[in-house]
Amino acid sequence: MAKQDDVFKKLVSHCKEYGFVFRSSDIYDGLGAVYDYGQMGVELKNNIKKYWWDSMVLLHENIVGIDSAIFMHPTIWKASGHVDAFNDPLIDNKDSKKRYRADVLIEDQVGKYEEKINKEIAKAKKRFGDSFDEEQFRATNPRVKANEAKREALHTRYAKALNDSNLEELRQIIIDEGIACPISGTKNWTEVRQFNLMFSTEVGSTAEGASKIYLRPETAQGIFVNYLNVQKTGRMRIPFGIAQIGKAFRNEIVARQFIFRMREFEQMEMQFFVRPGTELEWFKKWKETRLNWHEALGFGNDAYRFHDHEKLAHYANAATDIEFKMPFGFKEVEGIHSRTDFDLSQHEKFSGKNIKYFDPELNESYVPYVIETSIGVDRMFLSIMSSAYTEEDLGDGKSRIVLKLPAALAPVKLAVLPLVKKDGLPEKAREIINDLKFHFNCQYDEKDSVGKRYRRQDAIGTPYCITVDHDTLKDDCVTLRNRDTMEQERVAIANLESLIADRVSITSILKKLNK
Ligand code: GAP
């Protein structure tokens, strides 16, 4: 684990050093759980958003996008259940005075049993080699069996406590499992209390009678309250979806792990409206579609797993997370929820307006059921960066840090490097950029040796570099260097655009999804 923590620390400093992510308000020593994206970060983030948006809106005839306001009528949050039920169970350690989420402490403990099991398996795999039978080992090894039994028992007890909203039992589990505060090391815990996560502010001046409004904790409600506007004006027929990307705000108490849990973050959500009774079929379909979207990035299919929810949110009849193998373990990146007709029915009730859909095929009106796919841009960013960050040993005591980003997501696609700062090479390099900059993000760099310039581009994940040398002036060819293989080939300037554009375009990944 120490090694993993080390990698994570290095990743965080790499993000700062190369202009990906900065602490918000850095010169004022930062603001807890709020971050800014720098010149490289914003490009990567925009590319992630484009990949998601295009996969939804371009690839599906029946999905359209919207951009709703962050401020919404306060009754929306009463109707959605967020005012009454959008809570985290919190517990304080009396010695360190640190506050934790009780559910997170317990889930980490479940993770520890899993870790122990995995370690035993990894050891045995190494010992037995090809003849290793994991199933048999799990069924017979006493240490694995004991840890599996402990994990199962804890899991069942925890799921029940969550489902019953039994705060006393959550505390008792923490005591019985001997969970200690990571800061003080003691087990001196307070009671568990519920804490609402919504930020509120006031709209209007006090003289006019200001009223309390909330910063949205999810973008989904903006879609629900617009669903009929979009359906009618877009002549949409069920099944259809509405996609949205936007900021969301949560007063997270346990804000940790860099941009994993933030107070201001961005979501990419899609609500898919279906006929009642068909929702579980669609749920299954969207689980598959979304997993494919992740896997198409090429980080290896074993980096992902589904995690079905122990406790269903107040609006759901099925829910799962797509978890990604972060440096600190498998963690949720995306939620897929079958939200029933809960939200729309609530808005119908609270607004007093009829928001039923008329189904011309059935010749009847009903409140549609909804499947939601909801992914955090920032978590996706973190998962991509942590997979891409590679320290490579090049032999002879040399090494490099390279971000092996999918080319389509890389902030800069091509660096143009004149071999020397004279003899007309910079001018030639500028000429090449002036042509290619219309097609993709290019960077010009003439400072330091070519080797150093390659390293700088590796560190920001630029998939291609071209070197303009004296021969270029004669043969109109350049040396094209591949980031991952470091192989070089000579290519004609005239062919550069078609050669690179295809490999770095988002279309190249989208095509994998459309098979
Ligand atoms: N509309 C459903 C919804 O908001 P959620 O599971 O609470 O569901 C969806 O959030 C996704 O939003 C998560 O999978 C995660 O990627 C992202 N997310 C949630 N809270 C976050 C936070 N505090 N910081 C960063 N991302 C967050």
Coordinates of N, CA and C in Angstrom, one line a residue, residues 132 143 165 244 246 279 324 349 359 397 408 414 440 496 508:
F132 N -1.8 -23.4 -10.8 CA -2.6 -22.8 -9.7 C -4.1 -22.8 -10.1
R143 N -6.8 -19.6 5.7 CA -6.7 -18.1 5.9 C -7.7 -17.4 5.0
S165 N -31.3 2.3 8.0 CA -30.9 3.7 8.5 C -30.6 3.6 10.0
Q244 N -26.7 15.8 -20.2 CA -26.3 17.1 -19.7 C -24.9 17.0 -19.0
G246 N -22.5 19.3 -16.4 CA -22.5 20.6 -15.7 C -22.0 20.4 -14.3
E279 N -38.0 -1.1 -17.5 CA -36.8 -0.4 -17.0 C -35.6 -1.3 -16.7
F324 N -13.4 1.8 -10.7 CA -12.1 1.8 -11.5 C -11.0 1.5 -10.5
K349 N -46.4 15.9 -8.5 CA -47.2 16.2 -7.3 C -46.9 17.6 -6.7
D359 N -48.3 8.2 -25.0 CA -47.6 7.2 -25.8 C -48.5 6.9 -27.0
G397 N 20.7 3.4 -16.7 CA 20.5 4.4 -15.6 C 19.6 5.5 -16.1
A408 N -6.5 10.2 -28.3 CA -7.7 11.1 -28.5 C -8.0 12.0 -27.4
L414 N 0.4 17.0 -31.0 CA 1.6 17.0 -31.8 C 2.5 18.2 -31.3
F440 N -5.7 20.0 -35.1 CA -5.5 19.5 -33.7 C -4.6 20.4 -33.0
L496 N 1.3 14.4 -43.1 CA 1.2 14.5 -41.7 C -0.2 14.6 -41.2
S508 N -11.9 8.1 -33.6 CA -11.3 6.8 -33.6 C -11.7 5.9 -32.4

